[in-house]
């Protein structure tokens, strides 16, 4: 394992990365951009090593994917053994045990003790597409409702569900039909104030669905229990259980998109667990397989089994190498109590970011859960005007100092923290020191 130490050997990005970025510009579509163009050669624990010998602290986990850490020995061993045995058969042609085992694990670990079934896919967007297919097929209803600030992917259907135009949707339409959007319970910016948010948002959402869609036309409501790309928005207590109850009353399926929030990220197996919410269908991906591409839909057996044989599938879905990585990642989460580790990381982040908020008026709110935390930056606490310029400046400062940070939010003014759960306390604190230094420097 590479030394768990931040090293600045050159400027970031250094000459080798700059040369590679030149080749990238000449070879790769400009539509695929890179947030921090340092070219990685090795990674483990909480460190990424680049082509110039710089070692950066990782606060992003490749967007919440390497939850068990790069260089996780269980994952390395399982993947190596599987590659040696066989790499692909296509589960729809010749099945293998590990696919079934991943589904058994998902059925056991996802919220609720009811009878469940799962199906495996390659990407988060593909899982969302399939959850919608199952919801429409099993209810016989067309409409799907998503939320302001929601993010569900970049395919045609999931672009339609995703809220933000730039960069995800701009000039890529027309989008799929029968998709609707309702306001999100966003306590920090709720017009009636955070205390009234849960009740008022629930009333607004259910009103709009009744008036604009009609409950009987609505197959599903899809929500991220903690929104990811849209700004790490945590709905107020009571909102999700209230929404789940209302959906059940009207035969509308609740789809929890746990692609970013799932698999120990928030300190539970899934973010829904926090309030005991049991969705009808759940999508998972990212943290499930230690960096290998794997995604899943898990749901009520009666819904998942309503689909005719052959109705769900795909060439690579549940690839054996990805399944081996998933079983090893889940074993790590169970045996190393990574949910507990996420809660510890959450305590450190809450404390340190809270102190930053006391010091700087520009930190409007610190929010999140476990190792999925964020701070929203504003011009001042009264206007709450989104401060995207400061967010970009601090982000740049962190990158130059050897800390991989990510931003998000509909207004580009949210700093998010998604460290791998394998990061040491020492690196976590050092990263937060770098953040503070960059913050002070950006405010000049
Ligand atoms: N649902 C909740 O967070 C992926 C997107 C990065 P895919 N989020 C990162 C980018 O800019 O493309 C995501 C998510 C939630 C669905 C998805 C989509 O997952 O694996 O990227 O398709």
Tab-separated table of C-alpha atoms and ligand atoms in Angstrom:
chain	number	residue	atom	x	y	z
A	1	UNK	CA	0.000	0.000	0.000
A	2	UNK	CA	1.350	3.454	-0.857
A	3	UNK	CA	2.422	5.596	2.064
A	4	UNK	CA	-0.538	7.400	3.607
A	5	UNK	CA	1.030	10.816	3.289
A	6	UNK	CA	0.311	13.998	1.345
A	7	UNK	CA	3.279	14.859	-0.889
A	8	UNK	CA	3.651	17.899	-3.139
A	9	UNK	CA	6.475	16.956	-5.509
A	10	UNK	CA	5.577	19.532	-8.193
A	11	UNK	CA	2.882	22.097	-8.786
A	12	UNK	CA	-0.603	20.481	-9.024
A	13	UNK	CA	-1.159	19.540	-11.810
A	14	UNK	CA	2.530	18.892	-12.581
A	15	UNK	CA	4.271	18.650	-15.964
A	16	UNK	CA	3.480	14.952	-16.576
A	17	UNK	CA	-0.211	15.518	-15.885
A	18	UNK	CA	-0.208	18.617	-18.066
A	19	UNK	CA	1.302	16.656	-20.954
A	20	UNK	CA	-1.346	13.956	-20.515
A	21	UNK	CA	-4.075	16.581	-20.403
A	22	UNK	CA	-2.829	17.881	-23.758
A	23	UNK	CA	-3.220	14.388	-25.207
A	24	UNK	CA	-6.641	14.171	-23.594
A	25	UNK	CA	-7.750	17.371	-25.323
A	26	UNK	CA	-6.639	15.964	-28.672
A	27	UNK	CA	-8.175	12.511	-28.170
A	28	UNK	CA	-11.184	12.724	-25.851
A	29	UNK	CA	-14.474	14.472	-26.555
A	30	UNK	CA	-14.567	17.952	-25.059
A	31	UNK	CA	-17.957	16.946	-23.635
A	32	UNK	CA	-16.160	14.759	-21.084
A	33	UNK	CA	-14.414	17.178	-18.736
A	34	UNK	CA	-12.054	16.612	-15.813
A	35	UNK	CA	-12.529	18.437	-12.504
A	36	UNK	CA	-8.925	18.116	-11.362
A	37	UNK	CA	-6.659	17.016	-14.222
A	38	UNK	CA	-4.024	15.151	-12.248
A	39	UNK	CA	-3.497	11.759	-13.824
A	40	UNK	CA	-3.635	9.003	-11.242
A	41	UNK	CA	-1.179	6.114	-11.316
A	42	UNK	CA	-1.946	4.476	-7.978
A	43	UNK	CA	-4.369	4.865	-5.098
A	44	UNK	CA	-4.984	3.312	-1.697
A	45	UNK	CA	-6.562	4.161	1.642
A	46	UNK	CA	-7.029	7.921	1.592
A	47	UNK	CA	-4.321	8.799	-0.965
A	48	UNK	CA	-4.164	9.233	-4.756
A	49	UNK	CA	-0.677	9.252	-6.337
A	50	UNK	CA	-0.307	11.105	-9.654
A	51	UNK	CA	2.005	10.886	-12.669
A	52	UNK	CA	4.315	13.529	-11.185
A	53	UNK	CA	4.730	11.769	-7.839
A	54	UNK	CA	2.336	14.087	-6.006
A	55	UNK	CA	0.218	12.387	-3.371
A	56	UNK	CA	-3.195	13.902	-2.826
A	57	UNK	CA	-5.621	13.364	0.042
A	58	UNK	CA	-8.881	11.962	-1.281
A	59	UNK	CA	-12.072	13.665	-0.048
A	60	UNK	CA	-14.151	12.490	-3.018
A	61	UNK	CA	-13.856	8.678	-3.371
A	62	UNK	CA	-14.408	9.086	-7.129
A	63	UNK	CA	-17.865	10.532	-6.291
A	64	UNK	CA	-18.766	8.227	-3.412
A	65	UNK	CA	-17.595	5.021	-5.087
A	66	UNK	CA	-14.474	3.804	-3.276
A	67	UNK	CA	-16.256	3.615	0.063
A	68	UNK	CA	-14.135	0.631	1.153
A	69	UNK	CA	-11.048	2.400	-0.199
A	70	UNK	CA	-8.833	1.901	-3.190
A	71	UNK	CA	-6.362	-0.890	-2.547
A	72	UNK	CA	-8.793	-2.799	-0.313
A	73	UNK	CA	-7.137	-6.196	0.079
A	74	UNK	CA	-10.386	-8.166	0.134
A	75	UNK	CA	-11.450	-6.555	-3.159
A	76	UNK	CA	-8.050	-7.100	-4.759
A	77	UNK	CA	-8.032	-10.800	-3.774
A	78	UNK	CA	-11.626	-11.439	-4.852
A	79	UNK	CA	-11.214	-9.687	-8.215
A	80	UNK	CA	-7.894	-11.405	-8.907
A	81	UNK	CA	-9.385	-14.838	-8.181
A	82	UNK	CA	-12.456	-14.132	-10.324
A	83	UNK	CA	-10.455	-12.830	-13.288
A	84	UNK	CA	-8.363	-15.987	-13.127
A	85	UNK	CA	-11.463	-18.219	-13.039
A	86	UNK	CA	-13.545	-16.479	-15.755
A	87	UNK	CA	-14.447	-12.904	-16.703
A	88	UNK	CA	-17.814	-13.156	-18.442
A	89	UNK	CA	-20.517	-15.543	-19.528
A	90	UNK	CA	-23.562	-13.191	-19.522
A	91	UNK	CA	-25.883	-14.067	-16.653
A	92	UNK	CA	-28.818	-14.285	-19.089
A	93	UNK	CA	-26.986	-17.053	-20.989
A	94	UNK	CA	-25.010	-19.000	-18.386
A	95	UNK	CA	-25.563	-17.927	-14.788
A	96	UNK	CA	-23.091	-18.091	-11.880
A	97	UNK	CA	-23.468	-18.155	-8.111
A	98	UNK	CA	-22.004	-14.757	-7.221
A	99	UNK	CA	-24.787	-12.866	-9.051
A	100	UNK	CA	-27.343	-14.712	-6.935
A	101	UNK	CA	-25.294	-14.109	-3.794
A	102	UNK	CA	-25.123	-10.329	-4.413
A	103	UNK	CA	-28.918	-10.308	-4.842
A	104	UNK	CA	-29.358	-12.304	-1.613
A	105	UNK	CA	-27.175	-9.771	0.198
A	106	UNK	CA	-29.102	-6.831	-1.244
A	107	UNK	CA	-32.429	-8.384	-0.255
A	108	UNK	CA	-31.109	-8.857	3.276
A	109	UNK	CA	-29.423	-5.464	3.759
A	110	UNK	CA	-31.919	-3.046	2.160
A	111	UNK	CA	-34.674	-1.561	4.363
A	112	UNK	CA	-37.667	-3.745	5.311
A	113	UNK	CA	-38.091	-7.423	6.197
A	114	UNK	CA	-40.569	-8.217	3.434
A	115	UNK	CA	-39.934	-10.650	0.576
A	116	UNK	CA	-37.619	-8.980	-1.972
A	117	UNK	CA	-35.979	-9.598	-5.331
A	118	UNK	CA	-33.038	-7.830	-7.019
A	119	UNK	CA	-31.638	-7.363	-10.510
A	120	UNK	CA	-28.126	-6.184	-11.415
A	121	UNK	CA	-26.999	-3.577	-13.960
A	122	UNK	CA	-23.889	-1.567	-14.860
A	123	UNK	CA	-24.472	2.057	-13.885
A	124	UNK	CA	-26.631	4.122	-11.612
A	125	UNK	CA	-28.603	5.561	-14.521
A	126	UNK	CA	-29.330	2.066	-15.796
A	127	UNK	CA	-30.611	1.040	-12.360
A	128	UNK	CA	-32.939	4.068	-12.280
A	129	UNK	CA	-34.208	3.259	-15.792
A	130	UNK	CA	-35.009	-0.272	-14.683
A	131	UNK	CA	-36.687	0.820	-11.458
A	132	UNK	CA	-38.980	2.989	-13.595
A	133	UNK	CA	-39.640	0.054	-15.951
A	134	UNK	CA	-40.635	-2.152	-13.006
A	135	UNK	CA	-42.788	0.608	-11.484
A	136	UNK	CA	-44.687	1.253	-14.727
A	137	UNK	CA	-45.057	-2.409	-15.562
A	138	UNK	CA	-46.300	-3.471	-12.133
A	139	UNK	CA	-48.702	-0.546	-11.573
A	140	UNK	CA	-49.872	-0.087	-15.164
A	141	UNK	CA	-49.549	3.676	-14.606
A	142	UNK	CA	-47.373	6.037	-16.698
A	143	UNK	CA	-46.308	9.032	-14.573
A	144	UNK	CA	-43.117	9.348	-12.535
A	145	UNK	CA	-42.525	12.248	-10.151
A	146	UNK	CA	-39.065	13.547	-9.221
A	147	UNK	CA	-37.863	16.489	-7.125
A	148	UNK	CA	-36.264	19.881	-7.551
A	149	UNK	CA	-32.461	19.531	-7.183
A	150	UNK	CA	-32.751	15.789	-7.865
A	151	UNK	CA	-30.110	13.896	-9.835
A	152	UNK	CA	-30.760	10.494	-11.371
A	153	UNK	CA	-28.399	10.182	-14.356
A	154	UNK	CA	-27.532	11.215	-17.909
A	155	UNK	CA	-29.435	8.769	-20.129
A	156	UNK	CA	-32.524	10.101	-21.867
A	157	UNK	CA	-35.035	8.946	-19.262
A	158	UNK	CA	-32.826	9.850	-16.307
A	159	UNK	CA	-31.937	13.280	-17.773
A	160	UNK	CA	-35.652	13.908	-17.723
A	161	UNK	CA	-35.711	13.057	-14.018
A	162	UNK	CA	-32.595	15.111	-13.246
A	163	UNK	CA	-33.423	18.714	-12.312
A	164	UNK	CA	-30.381	20.744	-13.342
A	165	UNK	CA	-30.039	21.953	-16.925
A	166	UNK	CA	-26.342	22.855	-17.081
A	167	UNK	CA	-24.339	20.717	-17.729
A	168	UNK	CA	-26.587	17.651	-17.702
A	169	UNK	CA	-29.491	18.446	-20.045
A	170	UNK	CA	-28.637	21.534	-22.066
A	171	UNK	CA	-29.535	20.966	-25.740
A	172	UNK	CA	-29.900	17.203	-25.208
A	173	UNK	CA	-33.701	17.144	-25.338
A	174	UNK	CA	-36.437	16.338	-26.090
A	175	UNK	CA	-36.807	14.218	-22.988
A	176	UNK	CA	-39.030	11.241	-22.217
A	177	UNK	CA	-42.676	11.942	-21.450
A	178	UNK	CA	-44.755	11.530	-18.274
A	179	UNK	CA	-42.034	12.854	-15.985
A	180	UNK	CA	-43.041	15.518	-13.454
A	181	UNK	CA	-41.160	17.581	-10.888
A	182	UNK	CA	-42.227	18.836	-7.480
A	183	UNK	CA	-40.522	21.067	-4.861
A	184	UNK	CA	-37.936	19.492	-2.562
A	185	UNK	CA	-38.120	19.810	1.214
A	186	UNK	CA	-35.009	21.985	1.513
A	187	UNK	CA	-34.990	23.346	5.055
A	188	UNK	CA	-32.265	25.987	4.584
A	189	UNK	CA	-34.120	27.646	1.708
A	190	UNK	CA	-37.742	26.757	2.507
A	191	UNK	CA	-39.770	30.026	2.280
A	192	UNK	CA	-41.738	29.238	5.460
A	193	UNK	CA	-38.547	28.475	7.415
A	194	UNK	CA	-36.911	25.178	8.401
A	195	UNK	CA	-39.379	24.324	11.195
A	196	UNK	CA	-42.383	24.466	8.866
A	197	UNK	CA	-40.563	22.728	6.003
A	198	UNK	CA	-41.516	19.078	6.582
A	199	UNK	CA	-45.234	19.683	6.884
A	200	UNK	CA	-45.553	22.409	4.236
A	201	UNK	CA	-43.373	20.576	1.707
A	202	UNK	CA	-45.374	17.388	2.132
A	203	UNK	CA	-48.605	19.310	1.572
A	204	UNK	CA	-47.210	21.089	-1.506
A	205	UNK	CA	-45.841	17.881	-3.025
A	206	UNK	CA	-48.998	15.832	-2.514
A	207	UNK	CA	-51.191	18.742	-3.695
A	208	UNK	CA	-49.208	19.158	-6.880
A	209	UNK	CA	-49.279	15.451	-7.651
A	210	UNK	CA	-53.039	15.338	-7.093
A	211	UNK	CA	-53.779	18.463	-9.150
A	212	UNK	CA	-51.195	18.205	-11.932
A	213	UNK	CA	-50.746	14.442	-12.359
A	214	UNK	CA	-53.599	12.632	-10.611
A	215	UNK	CA	-52.707	9.948	-8.068
A	216	UNK	CA	-54.189	7.192	-10.233
A	217	UNK	CA	-51.872	8.098	-13.109
A	218	UNK	CA	-48.783	8.060	-10.942
A	219	UNK	CA	-46.605	4.931	-10.987
A	220	UNK	CA	-43.848	6.180	-8.715
A	221	UNK	CA	-42.236	8.992	-6.810
A	222	UNK	CA	-38.441	8.852	-6.961
A	223	UNK	CA	-36.333	10.589	-4.332
A	224	UNK	CA	-32.760	10.581	-3.071
A	225	UNK	CA	-33.166	10.309	0.725
A	226	UNK	CA	-30.218	12.708	0.926
A	227	UNK	CA	-29.812	14.525	-2.368
A	228	UNK	CA	-26.339	14.214	-3.891
A	229	UNK	CA	-25.421	16.303	-6.940
A	230	UNK	CA	-28.191	18.808	-6.133
A	231	UNK	CA	-26.446	19.963	-2.947
A	232	UNK	CA	-26.478	17.303	-0.215
A	233	UNK	CA	-29.943	18.442	0.772
A	234	UNK	CA	-31.236	16.559	3.793
A	235	UNK	CA	-35.032	16.613	4.049
A	236	UNK	CA	-36.317	17.502	7.537
A	237	UNK	CA	-37.345	14.707	9.903
A	238	UNK	CA	-40.831	13.463	9.129
A	239	UNK	CA	-40.841	14.364	5.449
A	240	UNK	CA	-39.733	10.989	4.068
A	241	UNK	CA	-41.942	8.881	6.380
A	242	UNK	CA	-44.879	11.170	5.532
A	243	UNK	CA	-44.196	10.835	1.829
A	244	UNK	CA	-43.906	7.028	2.127
A	245	UNK	CA	-47.258	6.831	3.956
A	246	UNK	CA	-49.006	9.063	1.428
A	247	UNK	CA	-47.626	7.067	-1.515
A	248	UNK	CA	-48.768	3.800	0.047
A	249	UNK	CA	-52.260	5.207	0.581
A	250	UNK	CA	-52.531	5.959	-3.147
A	251	UNK	CA	-50.854	2.875	-4.590
A	252	UNK	CA	-47.921	4.999	-5.757
A	253	UNK	CA	-44.530	3.299	-5.466
A	254	UNK	CA	-41.751	5.020	-3.564
A	255	UNK	CA	-38.374	4.589	-5.272
A	256	UNK	CA	-35.420	5.490	-3.046
A	257	UNK	CA	-32.424	6.417	-5.191
A	258	UNK	CA	-29.612	5.410	-2.815
A	259	UNK	CA	-26.952	5.390	-5.514
A	260	UNK	CA	-24.906	8.066	-3.738
A	261	UNK	CA	-26.194	7.697	-0.153
A	262	UNK	CA	-26.151	3.895	0.140
A	263	UNK	CA	-23.729	1.269	1.414
A	264	UNK	CA	-22.573	2.734	4.729
A	265	UNK	CA	-21.929	6.222	3.365
A	266	UNK	CA	-24.283	7.926	5.819
A	267	UNK	CA	-23.474	5.695	8.802
A	268	UNK	CA	-26.255	3.183	8.099
A	269	UNK	CA	-26.501	0.594	5.350
A	270	UNK	CA	-28.871	3.008	3.586
A	271	UNK	CA	-29.923	6.601	4.268
A	272	UNK	CA	-33.585	5.456	4.495
A	273	UNK	CA	-32.680	3.486	7.641
A	274	UNK	CA	-32.282	6.709	9.636
A	275	UNK	CA	-36.058	7.188	9.925
A	276	UNK	CA	-37.070	3.590	9.239
A	277	UNK	CA	-38.422	4.427	5.780
A	278	UNK	CA	-39.117	1.313	3.682
A	279	UNK	CA	-39.242	2.094	-0.052
A	280	UNK	CA	-40.993	-0.192	-2.539
A	281	UNK	CA	-37.977	-0.100	-4.860
A	282	UNK	CA	-34.402	0.955	-4.148
A	283	UNK	CA	-31.580	1.741	-6.556
A	284	UNK	CA	-27.954	1.212	-5.529
A	285	UNK	CA	-24.594	1.565	-7.320
A	286	UNK	CA	-21.338	3.468	-6.589
A	287	UNK	CA	-20.177	2.187	-3.153
A	288	UNK	CA	-21.558	-1.302	-3.763
A	289	UNK	CA	-18.486	-2.775	-5.470
A	290	UNK	CA	-15.299	-0.936	-4.483
A	291	UNK	CA	-14.944	0.832	-7.834
A	292	UNK	CA	-16.097	-1.915	-10.187
A	293	UNK	CA	-19.134	-0.924	-12.265
A	294	UNK	CA	-22.194	-2.515	-10.675
A	295	UNK	CA	-25.698	-1.253	-9.956
A	296	UNK	CA	-28.870	-2.812	-8.641
A	297	UNK	CA	-32.603	-2.509	-8.254
A	298	UNK	CA	-34.012	-4.188	-5.161
A	299	UNK	CA	-37.706	-4.224	-4.414
A	300	UNK	CA	-40.863	-5.923	-3.268
A	301	UNK	CA	-40.994	-9.442	-4.705
A	302	UNK	CA	-44.529	-8.935	-6.078
A	303	UNK	CA	-43.373	-5.910	-8.122
A	304	UNK	CA	-40.045	-7.310	-9.280
A	305	UNK	CA	-41.629	-10.657	-10.228
A	306	UNK	CA	-44.524	-9.007	-12.092
A	307	UNK	CA	-42.201	-8.444	-15.063
A	308	UNK	CA	-42.360	-11.129	-17.776
A	309	UNK	CA	-39.285	-13.385	-18.159
A	310	UNK	CA	-36.702	-11.637	-20.360
A	311	UNK	CA	-38.154	-8.185	-19.612
A	312	UNK	CA	-35.081	-7.091	-17.652
A	313	UNK	CA	-31.436	-7.661	-18.472
A	314	UNK	CA	-28.405	-6.554	-20.474
A	315	UNK	CA	-25.145	-8.070	-21.687
A	316	UNK	CA	-22.904	-7.016	-18.825
A	317	UNK	CA	-25.317	-6.519	-15.915
A	318	UNK	CA	-23.940	-8.266	-12.834
A	319	UNK	CA	-20.603	-9.048	-14.456
A	320	UNK	CA	-18.786	-11.736	-12.418
A	321	UNK	CA	-15.763	-9.543	-11.659
A	322	UNK	CA	-18.032	-6.758	-10.405
A	323	UNK	CA	-20.031	-9.275	-8.336
A	324	UNK	CA	-16.838	-10.613	-6.742
A	325	UNK	CA	-15.837	-7.038	-5.881
A	326	UNK	CA	-19.290	-6.367	-4.416
A	327	UNK	CA	-19.213	-9.425	-2.164
A	328	UNK	CA	-15.726	-8.459	-0.953
A	329	UNK	CA	-16.802	-4.834	-0.369
A	330	UNK	CA	-19.891	-5.909	1.570
A	331	UNK	CA	-17.724	-8.275	3.658
A	332	UNK	CA	-15.433	-5.332	4.467
A	333	UNK	CA	-18.386	-3.187	5.453
A	334	UNK	CA	-19.719	-5.908	7.751
A	335	UNK	CA	-16.480	-7.126	9.267
A	336	UNK	CA	-14.772	-3.741	9.654
A	337	UNK	CA	-17.988	-1.970	10.781
A	338	UNK	CA	-17.655	0.691	8.095
A	339	UNK	CA	-21.026	2.178	9.008
A	340	UNK	CA	-19.517	2.916	12.428
A	341	UNK	CA	-16.459	4.388	10.730
A	342	UNK	CA	-18.713	6.631	8.617
A	343	UNK	CA	-20.349	7.927	11.811
A	344	UNK	CA	-16.921	8.663	13.341
A	345	UNK	CA	-15.883	10.537	10.194
A	346	UNK	CA	-19.200	12.387	10.374
A	347	UNK	CA	-18.444	13.489	13.949
A	348	UNK	CA	-15.042	14.867	12.931
A	349	UNK	CA	-16.493	16.645	9.876
A	350	UNK	CA	-19.423	18.083	11.842
A	351	UNK	CA	-17.088	19.443	14.505
A	352	UNK	CA	-14.464	20.901	12.182
A	353	UNK	CA	-16.925	22.333	9.626
A	354	UNK	CA	-19.040	23.692	12.473
A	355	UNK	CA	-16.023	25.609	13.736
A	356	UNK	CA	-15.436	26.957	10.239
A	357	UNK	CA	-19.076	28.086	10.144
A	358	UNK	CA	-18.619	29.955	13.441
A	359	UNK	CA	-15.595	31.722	12.049
A	360	UNK	CA	-16.940	32.618	8.606
A	361	UNK	CA	-20.326	34.153	7.780
A	362	UNK	CA	-19.963	32.737	4.273
A	363	UNK	CA	-20.659	29.234	5.579
A	364	UNK	CA	-24.455	29.318	5.420
A	365	UNK	CA	-25.121	25.773	6.546
A	366	UNK	CA	-23.261	22.580	7.448
A	367	UNK	CA	-25.392	19.509	6.773
A	368	UNK	CA	-25.346	15.834	5.884
A	369	UNK	CA	-24.896	12.581	7.725
A	370	UNK	CA	-21.930	10.323	8.374
A	371	UNK	CA	-19.299	10.535	5.647
A	372	UNK	CA	-21.704	12.423	3.368
A	373	UNK	CA	-21.341	15.983	4.639
A	374	UNK	CA	-21.403	19.383	2.983
A	375	UNK	CA	-21.275	23.099	3.606
A	376	UNK	CA	-23.300	25.571	1.598
A	377	UNK	CA	-21.497	28.838	0.908
A	378	UNK	CA	-23.369	32.139	0.664
A	379	UNK	CA	-22.575	35.836	0.228
A	380	UNK	CA	-23.931	36.562	3.719
A	381	UNK	CA	-26.292	34.837	6.157
A	382	UNK	CA	-29.141	37.315	5.592
A	383	UNK	CA	-29.426	37.239	1.799
A	384	UNK	CA	-28.294	33.577	1.535
A	385	UNK	CA	-27.202	34.510	-1.987
A	386	UNK	CA	-25.367	31.437	-3.356
A	387	UNK	CA	-21.615	32.059	-3.431
A	388	UNK	CA	-20.376	29.961	-6.342
A	389	UNK	CA	-17.300	32.173	-6.825
A	390	UNK	CA	-16.004	31.506	-3.320
A	391	UNK	CA	-16.819	27.795	-3.679
A	392	UNK	CA	-14.766	27.611	-6.882
A	393	UNK	CA	-11.882	29.571	-5.322
A	394	UNK	CA	-11.687	27.356	-2.223
A	395	UNK	CA	-11.949	24.256	-4.412
A	396	UNK	CA	-9.055	25.443	-6.557
A	397	UNK	CA	-7.000	26.251	-3.457
A	398	UNK	CA	-7.591	22.747	-2.074
A	399	UNK	CA	-6.528	21.165	-5.353
A	400	UNK	CA	-3.316	23.182	-5.527
A	401	UNK	CA	-2.500	22.148	-1.954
A	402	UNK	CA	-2.998	18.433	-2.682
A	403	UNK	CA	-6.558	17.819	-1.500
A	404	UNK	CA	-9.133	16.295	-3.853
A	405	UNK	CA	-12.410	18.058	-3.124
A	406	UNK	CA	-15.759	18.102	-4.912
A	407	UNK	CA	-18.453	20.723	-5.173
A	408	UNK	CA	-22.116	20.291	-6.037
A	409	UNK	CA	-25.477	22.051	-5.811
A	410	UNK	CA	-27.954	23.536	-8.264
A	411	UNK	CA	-26.195	26.878	-7.755
A	412	UNK	CA	-22.648	25.426	-7.632
A	413	UNK	CA	-22.144	26.746	-4.094
A	414	UNK	CA	-21.939	23.553	-2.041
A	415	UNK	CA	-18.720	21.947	-0.900
A	416	UNK	CA	-19.186	18.229	-0.365
A	417	UNK	CA	-17.112	15.759	1.601
A	418	UNK	CA	-17.113	12.090	0.592
A	419	UNK	CA	-13.878	10.601	1.939
A	420	UNK	CA	-13.244	6.876	1.565
A	421	UNK	CA	-14.077	5.143	4.845
A	422	UNK	CA	-10.526	3.764	4.777
A	423	UNK	CA	-9.044	7.239	5.372
A	424	UNK	CA	-7.018	7.640	8.587
A	425	UNK	CA	-7.971	10.242	11.199
A	426	UNK	CA	-4.624	11.875	10.584
A	427	UNK	CA	-5.298	12.389	6.856
A	428	UNK	CA	-8.860	13.478	7.570
A	429	UNK	CA	-7.648	16.208	9.913
A	430	UNK	CA	-4.828	17.207	7.589
A	431	UNK	CA	-7.328	17.530	4.742
A	432	UNK	CA	-9.525	19.737	6.897
A	433	UNK	CA	-6.483	21.880	7.778
A	434	UNK	CA	-5.856	22.293	4.042
A	435	UNK	CA	-9.503	23.236	3.537
A	436	UNK	CA	-9.289	25.871	6.266
A	437	UNK	CA	-6.074	27.260	4.829
A	438	UNK	CA	-7.647	27.448	1.360
A	439	UNK	CA	-10.732	29.113	2.806
A	440	UNK	CA	-8.699	31.794	4.557
A	441	UNK	CA	-6.582	32.350	1.428
A	442	UNK	CA	-9.634	32.627	-0.845
A	443	UNK	CA	-11.218	35.255	1.382
A	444	UNK	CA	-7.910	37.136	1.136
B	1	LIG	N1	-28.519	8.690	-8.934
B	1	LIG	C1	-28.335	9.746	-6.736
B	1	LIG	O1	-25.671	10.336	-7.512
B	1	LIG	C2	-24.490	9.586	-10.026
B	1	LIG	C3	-22.787	11.748	-11.365
B	1	LIG	C4	-21.551	12.314	-11.916
B	1	LIG	P1	-24.254	6.740	-12.860
B	1	LIG	N2	-23.893	10.733	-9.458
B	1	LIG	C5	-22.630	11.185	-10.012
B	1	LIG	C6	-21.765	12.901	-13.274
B	1	LIG	O2	-21.603	14.109	-13.411
B	1	LIG	O3	-22.096	12.135	-14.198
B	1	LIG	C7	-25.905	9.254	-9.625
B	1	LIG	C8	-26.422	9.648	-8.371
B	1	LIG	C9	-27.759	9.348	-8.062
B	1	LIG	C10	-28.058	8.286	-10.128
B	1	LIG	C11	-26.744	8.547	-10.509
B	1	LIG	C12	-26.267	8.054	-11.836
B	1	LIG	O4	-25.283	7.077	-11.671
B	1	LIG	O5	-23.524	5.518	-12.370
B	1	LIG	O6	-23.369	7.948	-13.011
B	1	LIG	O7	-25.079	6.483	-14.056
